Structure formats: C-alpha cells, structure tokens
mmCIF file of C-alpha atoms in Angstrom:
data_model
loop_
_atom_site.group_PDB
_atom_site.id
_atom_site.type_symbol
_atom_site.label_atom_id
_atom_site.label_comp_id
_atom_site.label_asym_id
_atom_site.label_seq_id
_atom_site.Cartn_x
_atom_site.Cartn_y
_atom_site.Cartn_z
ATOM 1 C CA MET I 1 102.945 49.625 105.594
ATOM 2 C CA SER I 2 100.820 52.565 104.536
ATOM 3 C CA ALA I 3 99.325 53.110 107.963
ATOM 4 C CA VAL I 4 96.800 55.921 108.573
ATOM 5 C CA SER I 5 95.836 57.589 111.836
ATOM 6 C CA PRO I 6 94.171 55.388 114.413
ATOM 7 C CA LEU I 7 91.490 58.178 114.460
ATOM 8 C CA ALA I 8 90.538 57.567 110.842
ATOM 9 C CA SER I 9 87.079 56.535 109.751
ATOM 10 C CA ARG I 10 85.498 56.433 113.183
ATOM 11 C CA PRO I 11 81.704 55.852 112.618
ATOM 12 C CA ARG I 12 79.207 58.238 114.076
ATOM 13 C CA SER I 13 77.546 56.986 117.325
ATOM 14 C CA PRO I 14 73.890 56.226 117.214
ATOM 15 C CA LEU I 15 73.281 59.191 119.503
ATOM 16 C CA ARG I 16 75.017 61.529 117.215
ATOM 17 C CA ARG I 17 73.075 60.223 114.158
ATOM 18 C CA LEU I 18 69.793 60.881 116.020
ATOM 19 C CA ALA I 19 70.851 64.278 117.155
ATOM 20 C CA ALA I 20 72.320 65.545 113.882
ATOM 21 C CA PRO I 21 69.129 67.075 112.485
ATOM 22 C CA PHE I 22 68.655 69.111 115.552
ATOM 23 C CA VAL I 23 72.209 70.317 116.097
ATOM 24 C CA ALA I 24 73.809 73.457 114.701
ATOM 25 C CA PRO I 25 77.461 72.669 114.537
ATOM 26 C CA PRO I 26 78.703 76.218 115.110
ATOM 27 C CA VAL I 27 76.568 76.560 118.194
ATOM 28 C CA PHE I 28 77.676 73.170 119.552
ATOM 29 C CA ASP I 29 81.304 74.058 118.885
ATOM 30 C CA PHE I 30 80.951 77.403 120.598
ATOM 31 C CA TRP I 31 79.953 75.819 123.853
ATOM 32 C CA ALA I 32 81.821 72.509 123.697
ATOM 33 C CA ARG I 33 85.134 74.329 123.225
ATOM 34 C CA ARG I 34 84.624 76.115 126.488
ATOM 35 C CA LEU I 35 84.870 72.666 128.064
ATOM 36 C CA HIS I 36 87.744 71.387 125.982
ATOM 37 C CA PRO I 37 89.595 73.195 123.244
ATOM 38 C CA THR I 38 89.257 70.631 120.601
ATOM 39 C CA TRP I 39 85.764 69.396 121.260
ATOM 40 C CA THR I 40 83.615 70.001 118.121
ATOM 41 C CA TRP I 41 80.659 68.504 116.430
ATOM 42 C CA GLU I 42 82.500 67.622 113.234
ATOM 43 C CA ARG I 43 85.304 70.172 112.698
ATOM 44 C CA PRO I 44 88.902 68.624 112.730
ATOM 45 C CA LEU I 45 91.155 70.428 115.083
ATOM 46 C CA ALA I 46 94.667 69.766 116.406
ATOM 47 C CA ARG I 47 96.293 71.051 119.588
ATOM 48 C CA VAL I 48 100.056 71.641 120.127
ATOM 49 C CA VAL I 49 101.198 69.360 122.785
ATOM 50 C CA GLY I 50 104.974 69.533 122.194
ATOM 51 C CA ARG I 51 107.545 71.798 120.761
ATOM 52 C CA VAL I 52 111.332 71.203 120.316
ATOM 53 C CA PRO I 53 114.007 72.951 118.138
ATOM 54 C CA ALA I 54 114.973 70.987 114.979
ATOM 55 C CA ALA I 55 117.668 73.085 113.382
ATOM 56 C CA GLU I 56 118.647 76.570 112.809
ATOM 57 C CA GLY I 57 115.454 78.272 111.766
ATOM 58 C CA ALA I 58 113.280 75.176 112.236
ATOM 59 C CA VAL I 59 110.986 73.747 114.972
ATOM 60 C CA THR I 60 109.163 70.392 115.383
ATOM 61 C CA LEU I 61 105.698 70.552 116.613
ATOM 62 C CA THR I 62 103.701 67.604 118.025
ATOM 63 C CA LEU I 63 100.002 67.850 117.457
ATOM 64 C CA GLN I 64 97.082 65.946 119.026
ATOM 65 C CA PRO I 65 94.144 65.902 116.686
ATOM 66 C CA ASN I 66 90.544 65.409 117.749
ATOM 67 C CA ARG I 67 88.505 62.435 116.698
ATOM 68 C CA HIS I 68 87.302 64.113 113.509
ATOM 69 C CA TRP I 69 90.639 64.117 111.817
ATOM 70 C CA THR I 70 90.651 61.347 109.134
ATOM 71 C CA GLY I 71 94.460 60.636 109.271
ATOM 72 C CA ALA I 72 97.376 60.691 106.920
ATOM 73 C CA GLN I 73 99.953 58.304 105.514
ATOM 74 C CA PRO I 74 103.790 58.855 105.942
ATOM 75 C CA GLY I 75 104.897 61.046 103.094
ATOM 76 C CA GLN I 76 101.580 63.062 102.900
ATOM 77 C CA HIS I 77 100.939 66.572 103.989
ATOM 78 C CA VAL I 78 97.988 68.368 105.680
ATOM 79 C CA ASN I 79 96.641 71.816 105.537
ATOM 80 C CA LEU I 80 96.887 73.704 108.880
ATOM 81 C CA GLY I 81 94.654 76.705 109.604
ATOM 82 C CA VAL I 82 96.470 79.087 111.933
ATOM 83 C CA GLU I 83 94.948 82.199 113.401
ATOM 84 C CA ILE I 84 97.375 85.200 113.178
ATOM 85 C CA ASP I 85 96.171 88.676 114.334
ATOM 86 C CA GLY I 86 92.586 87.543 114.126
ATOM 87 C CA VAL I 87 92.887 86.171 110.596
ATOM 88 C CA ARG I 88 92.908 82.402 109.801
ATOM 89 C CA VAL I 89 95.717 81.545 107.259
ATOM 90 C CA THR I 90 96.169 78.148 105.818
ATOM 91 C CA ARG I 91 99.477 76.510 104.787
ATOM 92 C CA SER I 92 100.557 72.912 103.976
ATOM 93 C CA TYR I 93 103.061 70.945 106.050
ATOM 94 C CA SER I 94 104.318 67.392 105.592
ATOM 95 C CA LEU I 95 104.240 64.904 108.421
ATOM 96 C CA ASP I 96 107.805 64.001 109.349
ATOM 97 C CA ALA I 97 106.878 60.647 110.906
ATOM 98 C CA PRO I 98 104.057 58.081 110.827
ATOM 99 C CA VAL I 99 101.073 58.988 112.937
ATOM 100 C CA GLY I 100 101.552 57.547 116.482
ATOM 101 C CA ALA I 101 99.462 54.857 118.043
ATOM 102 C CA ASP I 102 97.965 57.571 120.327
ATOM 103 C CA GLY I 103 96.915 59.622 117.113
ATOM 104 C CA ARG I 104 99.587 62.264 117.568
ATOM 105 C CA LEU I 105 101.574 63.576 114.555
ATOM 106 C CA THR I 106 104.610 65.767 114.154
ATOM 107 C CA ILE I 107 105.572 68.432 111.657
ATOM 108 C CA THR I 108 108.822 70.168 111.264
ATOM 109 C CA VAL I 109 108.532 73.831 110.091
ATOM 110 C CA LYS I 110 111.445 75.730 108.588
ATOM 111 C CA GLN I 111 111.474 79.485 108.355
ATOM 112 C CA VAL I 112 110.539 80.842 104.913
ATOM 113 C CA GLU I 113 111.836 84.186 104.062
ATOM 114 C CA GLY I 114 108.849 86.509 104.482
ATOM 115 C CA GLY I 115 106.672 83.509 105.417
ATOM 116 C CA ARG I 116 103.824 84.694 107.679
ATOM 117 C CA VAL I 117 102.836 81.302 109.008
ATOM 118 C CA SER I 118 106.209 79.765 109.261
ATOM 119 C CA GLY I 119 107.543 82.804 111.134
ATOM 120 C CA HIS I 120 104.395 82.657 113.463
ATOM 121 C CA LEU I 121 104.866 78.996 114.274
ATOM 122 C CA LEU I 122 108.583 79.340 114.908
ATOM 123 C CA GLU I 123 108.286 82.372 117.182
ATOM 124 C CA HIS I 124 104.874 82.058 118.771
ATOM 125 C CA ALA I 125 103.380 78.546 118.600
ATOM 126 C CA ARG I 126 103.075 77.115 122.140
ATOM 127 C CA ARG I 127 101.573 74.164 123.815
ATOM 128 C CA GLY I 128 97.816 74.541 123.943
ATOM 129 C CA ASP I 129 97.548 76.366 120.656
ATOM 130 C CA VAL I 130 94.736 74.871 118.429
ATOM 131 C CA PHE I 131 94.844 74.723 114.626
ATOM 132 C CA ASP I 132 92.338 73.642 111.948
ATOM 133 C CA ILE I 133 93.695 70.444 110.332
ATOM 134 C CA GLY I 134 92.744 68.952 107.069
ATOM 135 C CA PRO I 135 93.095 65.301 105.853
ATOM 136 C CA GLY I 136 96.274 63.884 104.488
ATOM 137 C CA PHE I 137 96.877 64.290 100.786
ATOM 138 C CA GLY I 138 99.812 63.709 98.356
ATOM 139 C CA ASP I 139 101.212 60.707 96.420
ATOM 140 C CA LEU I 140 104.633 60.558 97.955
ATOM 141 C CA VAL I 141 103.785 57.380 99.896
ATOM 142 C CA LEU I 142 105.310 53.846 99.842
ATOM 143 C CA PRO I 143 103.607 50.857 98.354
ATOM 144 C CA GLU I 144 102.222 48.259 100.775
ATOM 145 C CA ALA I 145 105.198 46.065 100.182
ATOM 146 C CA PRO I 146 108.202 48.026 98.925
ATOM 147 C CA GLN I 147 110.551 46.019 96.722
ATOM 148 C CA GLY I 148 113.899 46.725 95.039
ATOM 149 C CA ALA I 149 116.169 49.556 96.052
ATOM 150 C CA TRP I 150 115.145 53.066 96.753
ATOM 151 C CA LEU I 151 116.714 56.581 96.313
ATOM 152 C CA LEU I 152 115.354 59.498 98.280
ATOM 153 C CA LEU I 153 116.292 63.031 97.085
ATOM 154 C CA ALA I 154 115.488 65.840 99.506
ATOM 155 C CA ALA I 155 116.206 69.532 99.408
ATOM 156 C CA GLY I 156 115.489 72.061 102.279
ATOM 157 C CA SER I 157 111.979 71.368 103.666
ATOM 158 C CA GLY I 158 111.712 68.316 101.308
ATOM 159 C CA ILE I 159 113.403 66.361 104.071
ATOM 160 C CA THR I 160 110.118 66.165 106.135
ATOM 161 C CA PRO I 161 108.136 63.703 104.107
ATOM 162 C CA MET I 162 111.272 61.667 103.378
ATOM 163 C CA MET I 163 111.915 61.513 107.040
ATOM 164 C CA ALA I 164 108.321 60.108 107.602
ATOM 165 C CA LEU I 165 109.149 57.435 104.880
ATOM 166 C CA ILE I 166 112.553 56.600 106.542
ATOM 167 C CA ARG I 167 111.065 56.263 109.850
ATOM 168 C CA GLN I 168 108.291 54.054 108.503
ATOM 169 C CA LEU I 169 110.888 51.747 106.948
ATOM 170 C CA ALA I 170 113.008 51.756 110.058
ATOM 171 C CA ALA I 171 110.116 50.604 112.063
ATOM 172 C CA GLN I 172 110.127 47.530 109.679
ATOM 173 C CA ASP I 173 113.913 46.977 110.172
ATOM 174 C CA MET I 174 114.620 48.576 106.577
ATOM 175 C CA PRO I 175 113.205 45.790 104.503
ATOM 176 C CA VAL I 176 114.727 47.354 101.255
ATOM 177 C CA PRO I 177 117.938 49.220 100.593
ATOM 178 C CA VAL I 178 117.516 52.964 100.915
ATOM 179 C CA THR I 179 119.806 55.777 100.064
ATOM 180 C CA LEU I 180 119.061 59.419 101.127
ATOM 181 C CA LEU I 181 120.731 62.460 99.548
ATOM 182 C CA TYR I 182 119.916 65.548 101.531
ATOM 183 C CA TRP I 183 120.732 68.994 100.209
ATOM 184 C CA VAL I 184 121.082 72.080 102.457
ATOM 185 C CA ARG I 185 122.874 75.216 102.068
ATOM 186 C CA ARG I 186 124.660 75.108 105.474
ATOM 187 C CA ARG I 187 124.954 72.210 107.844
ATOM 188 C CA ALA I 188 123.376 74.111 110.714
ATOM 189 C CA GLN I 189 120.136 74.154 108.608
ATOM 190 C CA ALA I 190 119.952 70.365 108.356
ATOM 191 C CA CYS I 191 117.221 68.569 110.375
ATOM 192 C CA PHE I 192 117.325 65.142 111.943
ATOM 193 C CA VAL I 193 121.088 65.004 111.777
ATOM 194 C CA GLU I 194 121.820 62.725 114.667
ATOM 195 C CA GLU I 195 118.938 60.466 114.060
ATOM 196 C CA LEU I 196 119.876 60.035 110.380
ATOM 197 C CA ARG I 197 123.393 59.177 111.421
ATOM 198 C CA THR I 198 122.235 56.734 114.062
ATOM 199 C CA LEU I 199 119.932 54.938 111.606
ATOM 200 C CA ALA I 200 122.755 54.742 109.012
ATOM 201 C CA ALA I 201 124.975 53.042 111.741
ATOM 202 C CA ARG I 202 122.231 50.760 112.914
ATOM 203 C CA HIS I 203 120.915 49.628 109.455
ATOM 204 C CA ALA I 204 123.330 48.231 106.834
ATOM 205 C CA GLY I 205 120.666 48.904 104.126
ATOM 206 C CA PHE I 206 120.315 52.508 104.929
ATOM 207 C CA ASP I 207 122.923 54.951 103.453
ATOM 208 C CA MET I 208 122.720 58.753 103.556
ATOM 209 C CA GLN I 209 124.685 61.805 102.807
ATOM 210 C CA PHE I 210 124.358 65.531 103.406
ATOM 211 C CA VAL I 211 124.972 67.671 100.348
ATOM 212 C CA LEU I 212 126.154 71.172 101.088
ATOM 213 C CA THR I 213 125.662 74.032 98.599
ATOM 214 C CA GLY I 214 127.140 76.848 100.660
ATOM 215 C CA GLU I 215 129.870 75.213 102.769
ATOM 216 C CA VAL I 216 132.891 72.998 102.334
ATOM 217 C CA PRO I 217 132.143 69.254 103.265
ATOM 218 C CA ALA I 218 133.963 68.395 106.485
ATOM 219 C CA THR I 219 132.920 64.805 107.403
ATOM 220 C CA GLY I 220 132.588 61.535 105.631
ATOM 221 C CA ASP I 221 128.906 61.782 105.178
ATOM 222 C CA GLU I 222 129.038 65.283 103.559
ATOM 223 C CA ALA I 223 129.408 66.150 99.929
ATOM 224 C CA GLY I 224 129.235 69.403 98.047
ATOM 225 C CA GLY I 225 127.530 70.637 94.919
ATOM 226 C CA ARG I 226 124.090 70.899 93.483
ATOM 227 C CA ILE I 227 122.138 67.985 91.980
ATOM 228 C CA ASP I 228 123.621 66.654 88.773
ATOM 229 C CA VAL I 229 124.169 63.368 87.011
ATOM 230 C CA ALA I 230 127.849 63.053 88.095
ATOM 231 C CA LEU I 231 126.951 63.290 91.800
ATOM 232 C CA LEU I 232 124.137 60.897 91.446
ATOM 233 C CA GLU I 233 125.984 58.272 89.551
ATOM 234 C CA THR I 234 129.063 58.586 91.993
ATOM 235 C CA ARG I 235 127.003 58.301 95.119
ATOM 236 C CA VAL I 236 124.487 55.773 93.706
ATOM 237 C CA PRO I 237 126.292 53.357 91.295
ATOM 238 C CA ASP I 238 123.090 51.358 90.693
ATOM 239 C CA LEU I 239 121.101 54.454 89.891
ATOM 240 C CA ALA I 240 119.382 52.753 86.997
ATOM 241 C CA GLN I 241 117.825 50.230 89.303
ATOM 242 C CA ARG I 242 116.632 52.678 91.870
ATOM 243 C CA GLN I 243 113.121 53.702 92.572
ATOM 244 C CA VAL I 244 113.286 57.352 93.240
ATOM 245 C CA TYR I 245 111.263 59.833 95.400
ATOM 246 C CA ALA I 246 112.284 63.538 95.177
ATOM 247 C CA CYS I 247 110.936 66.494 97.114
ATOM 248 C CA GLY I 248 112.067 70.152 97.612
ATOM 249 C CA PRO I 249 111.720 73.519 95.941
ATOM 250 C CA GLY I 250 110.301 73.614 92.436
ATOM 251 C CA GLY I 251 113.606 74.103 90.617
ATOM 252 C CA PHE I 252 115.257 71.232 92.472
ATOM 253 C CA VAL I 253 112.344 68.839 91.720
ATOM 254 C CA ALA I 254 112.284 69.953 88.043
ATOM 255 C CA THR I 255 115.960 69.280 87.661
ATOM 256 C CA ALA I 256 115.555 65.783 89.294
ATOM 257 C CA GLN I 257 112.894 65.044 86.883
ATOM 258 C CA THR I 258 114.993 66.187 83.874
ATOM 259 C CA LEU I 259 117.970 64.159 85.022
ATOM 260 C CA LEU I 260 116.116 60.927 85.993
ATOM 261 C CA ASP I 261 112.919 60.679 83.878
ATOM 262 C CA GLY I 262 113.327 57.576 81.754
ATOM 263 C CA ARG I 263 116.550 56.479 83.474
ATOM 264 C CA VAL I 264 114.926 54.949 86.546
ATOM 265 C CA PRO I 265 112.128 52.435 86.975
ATOM 266 C CA LEU I 266 110.015 54.804 89.110
ATOM 267 C CA LEU I 267 110.236 58.495 89.622
ATOM 268 C CA ARG I 268 107.738 60.259 91.934
ATOM 269 C CA SER I 269 108.183 63.821 92.944
ATOM 270 C CA GLU I 270 106.550 66.693 94.872
ATOM 271 C CA ALA I 271 107.572 70.305 94.961
ATOM 272 C CA PHE I 272 106.637 72.629 97.749
ATOM 273 C CA THR I 273 106.753 75.635 95.401
ATOM 274 C CA PRO I 274 105.323 75.762 91.758
ATOM 275 C CA PRO I 275 107.934 74.228 89.412
ATOM 276 C CA PRO I 276 109.198 76.428 86.561
ATOM 277 C CA SER I 277 107.249 75.558 83.344
ATOM 278 C CA PRO I 278 109.565 73.566 81.126
ATOM 279 C CA PRO I 279 109.713 74.208 77.431
ATOM 280 C CA VAL I 280 107.136 72.141 75.548
ATOM 281 C CA ASP I 281 106.328 71.772 71.855
ATOM 282 C CA ASP I 282 102.693 72.720 72.355
ATOM 283 C CA SER I 283 101.337 75.380 70.094
ATOM 284 C CA GLY I 284 97.951 76.826 69.257
ATOM 285 C CA THR I 285 94.936 77.043 71.381
ATOM 286 C CA VAL I 286 92.161 74.852 72.790
ATOM 287 C CA SER I 287 88.604 75.399 73.867
ATOM 288 C CA VAL I 288 87.980 75.154 77.686
ATOM 289 C CA HIS I 289 84.361 74.960 78.967
ATOM 290 C CA LEU I 290 83.784 75.731 82.578
ATOM 291 C CA ALA I 291 80.845 73.470 83.548
ATOM 292 C CA ARG I 292 79.608 75.325 86.629
ATOM 293 C CA SER I 293 79.906 78.874 85.374
ATOM 294 C CA GLY I 294 78.955 78.067 81.835
ATOM 295 C CA ARG I 295 81.748 80.078 80.298
ATOM 296 C CA ALA I 296 83.664 79.002 77.193
ATOM 297 C CA LEU I 297 87.289 80.113 76.894
ATOM 298 C CA THR I 298 90.058 79.755 74.327
ATOM 299 C CA LEU I 299 93.223 79.044 76.095
ATOM 300 C CA PRO I 300 96.853 78.465 74.917
ATOM 301 C CA ARG I 301 98.480 75.107 74.981
ATOM 302 C CA GLY I 302 101.766 74.765 77.020
ATOM 303 C CA THR I 303 100.719 77.339 79.741
ATOM 304 C CA ASN I 304 99.687 75.991 83.024
ATOM 305 C CA LEU I 305 95.913 76.238 83.436
ATOM 306 C CA LEU I 306 95.986 78.384 86.538
ATOM 307 C CA ALA I 307 98.011 81.167 84.811
ATOM 308 C CA ALA I 308 95.894 80.815 81.625
ATOM 309 C CA LEU I 309 92.614 81.108 83.577
ATOM 310 C CA GLU I 310 93.930 84.105 85.641
ATOM 311 C CA ALA I 311 94.987 85.812 82.244
ATOM 312 C CA GLU I 312 91.277 85.645 81.348
ATOM 313 C CA GLY I 313 90.279 87.499 84.510
ATOM 314 C CA LEU I 314 89.265 84.458 86.521
ATOM 315 C CA LYS I 315 90.323 83.701 89.994
ATOM 316 C CA PRO I 316 90.272 79.971 90.610
ATOM 317 C CA ARG I 317 90.760 78.901 94.139
ATOM 318 C CA SER I 318 94.479 78.421 94.631
ATOM 319 C CA GLY I 319 97.171 78.720 97.302
ATOM 320 C CA CYS I 320 99.989 77.248 95.202
ATOM 321 C CA ARG I 321 102.325 80.311 95.382
ATOM 322 C CA MET I 322 101.937 80.368 99.189
ATOM 323 C CA GLY I 323 102.752 76.676 99.564
ATOM 324 C CA ILE I 324 99.207 75.553 100.148
ATOM 325 C CA CYS I 325 99.265 72.328 97.981
ATOM 326 C CA ASN I 326 96.183 70.827 96.301
ATOM 327 C CA THR I 327 94.032 73.895 96.666
ATOM 328 C CA CYS I 328 93.885 74.322 92.933
ATOM 329 C CA ALA I 329 92.682 70.862 92.298
ATOM 330 C CA CYS I 330 89.382 70.556 90.185
ATOM 331 C CA GLY I 331 87.562 67.933 88.297
ATOM 332 C CA LYS I 332 88.052 67.365 84.586
ATOM 333 C CA SER I 333 85.078 65.567 82.919
ATOM 334 C CA ALA I 334 86.416 65.602 79.279
ATOM 335 C CA GLY I 335 89.661 66.094 77.376
ATOM 336 C CA ALA I 336 93.317 65.544 77.873
ATOM 337 C CA ALA I 337 95.852 67.598 79.989
ATOM 338 C CA ARG I 338 99.617 67.382 80.320
ATOM 339 C CA ASP I 339 101.394 67.194 83.631
ATOM 340 C CA LEU I 340 104.031 69.839 83.219
ATOM 341 C CA ARG I 341 106.292 68.150 85.935
ATOM 342 C CA THR I 342 106.511 64.863 84.144
ATOM 343 C CA GLY I 343 105.266 65.562 80.538
ATOM 344 C CA HIS I 344 102.634 62.692 80.912
ATOM 345 C CA VAL I 345 99.259 63.290 79.236
ATOM 346 C CA HIS I 346 96.164 62.266 81.080
ATOM 347 C CA GLY I 347 92.972 61.787 79.208
ATOM 348 C CA GLU I 348 90.883 59.723 81.595
ATOM 349 C CA PRO I 349 87.363 61.337 82.036
ATOM 350 C CA SER I 350 86.156 62.213 85.366
ATOM 351 C CA ALA I 351 89.770 62.748 86.546
ATOM 352 C CA ALA I 352 91.117 65.435 88.924
ATOM 353 C CA LEU I 353 93.921 67.686 87.979
ATOM 354 C CA LYS I 354 96.010 70.447 89.603
ATOM 355 C CA LEU I 355 95.663 73.615 87.586
ATOM 356 C CA CYS I 356 99.069 74.911 88.524
ATOM 357 C CA VAL I 357 101.013 72.053 87.017
ATOM 358 C CA SER I 358 98.737 71.075 84.163
ATOM 359 C CA SER I 359 98.331 72.425 80.639
ATOM 360 C CA ALA I 360 95.593 71.659 78.055
ATOM 361 C CA VAL I 361 96.396 69.226 75.296
ATOM 362 C CA THR I 362 92.863 69.040 73.821
ATOM 363 C CA ASP I 363 89.594 70.791 74.408
ATOM 364 C CA LEU I 364 88.688 70.416 78.061
ATOM 365 C CA VAL I 365 85.605 70.520 80.282
ATOM 366 C CA LEU I 366 86.508 71.537 83.923
ATOM 367 C CA ASP I 367 84.415 71.677 86.947
ATOM 368 C CA LEU I 368 84.766 75.442 87.460
#
C-alpha cells in the first residue's frame, strides 16, 4: 500500500549514458526548457496544471512533475523551490493524496501569517508555473499491510498528510478501522470537509470529527476544545488499542506525545514547526567532534543540537524555523543522541539525525 510515483526510479536510456560525459546539464536545461518548461537533463521540476480553492485561506495545487522526480509515498512531504521576485525560496509541503497513475500530485497550501511562500502560492500561483521539486521524505507513512485500529490526529495544515493516508485507505475500501480528529480554529478554515463527510457516510470503519477551538460546535460531527485526555477517551473509547499518527504545529504534537506516549501501541508524529523543547533531566556537557571541519566543541546536554551549534557561532544548514523540514539532517558516526520529541535515545553508528529535534547524550561525531 506504500505506493510511490510511477515516475520513480526510471533508468537512464543508453543514449543518455553515452552522452552524459559530453553534456553540461545547465546548458542542456537552458535550451531544452525553451521547447518545454519542464524538460531538463536531470533536474526535477513540477508544473502547476490545476488550482482550486480548498478552504478559507487555502488552495489545492495539482502538479505534474517531470521524469526526474523520484516520487513520494502518501503521508510524506516534498521541498518545493519557488521563485519570488527573482529569488528562489524553498518550503516543505505534504502531499494530500497518493500520487496519481499519471504521476500527478496535489498539495494543499494554507496561508501562514507572514509566510512569503504560502502567500505567493495562494495569491499568484497559476497554471503553467514551474517549481523545483525534491524527493518525498518523512516517516508518517502506513505499513504495507495496516492492521489493528488507527487514530489520526491533525491540527491546521497537519490535515494534509492525514488526508493522503485516508485517501490511500479509502482506495482499499478502508481495510482497518480509522478515526480522524481534526482541529481547526473556525469551521471555514477546515479543508476537505465534504469529502471527509462523504467518506464517513460511505465507510462504516471510518469515523471523523472536526474539533473547533474558536467557535461553538453546531453539528453532530463537531466538538469543541483543545487536545486533552478527556476528549480523546470520550471520542475514542478503545484509545489504548489504537495506533496513532499525529501532525500539526509543534505545540500540538508535543501535547499529543505527552498524553499518549506509553499509552498506545504505536505513536508516530510530525510537526511542521519546531516543537518546544520538553524539560529533560540531562545535565553537564559532552564533546562533539565535527568530522568535516575538524572542530571539537563542548556542548550542553538537553539542548537541541541546532541551537547549541548556533550558540558556538556555527551556521549549520537548516530551514526548520521556516517550515523546511529535513534540511538540518546530518550524519552521526559515533555517540548517542536523544530525540526531544519522543525521549528515545539513538546510539546506532552511521545514523542520520535531525539537529533541531536532537540533543547529545554522549560524546558525538557529526558529519559537519
């Protein structure tokens, strides 16, 4: 069930392999794109082929990637490079549906207050616009054969990867029971409303509820209040047996983790803003060796590595505070680090970690 794009992993043709040593990709792209806007030698691009309103302050864009895009699974997100006033800016957006048989994908973009890219896409993105597109990444994907009962928790833009998973399961006639709780401030801001209601009416195993934090509930599928144990237990009586996915702002996800960690058989989450650092009992310092630069640093435990490195005057690559996920990931060849979202300690050598949500537990060697 974890389908990827039909465009994924296309092998190079014999002619391309023979020509590769003699081709300068930027020159090829310059001339090829005069014949077609997404023709390139190897650069993944996607063209806007559809645009429809999704909710108040939200729009759904349909993108047609070229043959160099390697695809994505439902629940993953991609980095889009958008040119605004002559400057290319990158942001991450989740797919809101499985990639189509024709290779097309859809993203639903919600306006972020002061957001340069979200504002541009809502106001100015039109059919024919071309964006850079990266491969799918993220762990909020379903197993090949889902079992048991599932609970999906979404807040704000966190509905987009959940919608991709729901549509994936609906295409399989909902093989497992699924409950969706979807938080928005006002009902006009909710996306996919009619489709979600239609799916709930069509599939006995799919249950959903909109949870409003700024308006009074007015229909049977609306509730009020912020995420807490009482709401979860009332709405999901078999909560202890549910496998849970959560996505939304950092504070929402952190609260879900605190409420559910250790109470459910599976809890997987993803935040589209950096989560607040939870209190930890770490104290003291560790030695961190940066393999590429040769620097040796003494960093505090309990502080996310991105902030700790920045405090030392370094500028690791990151777009975490702008919603560009996965850009701060780097290799770890030795030592143990704690995932600040879950508290889990990872000590495997040759492992990758995300600096913005990891703190040092022991001395580390990082590929920086």
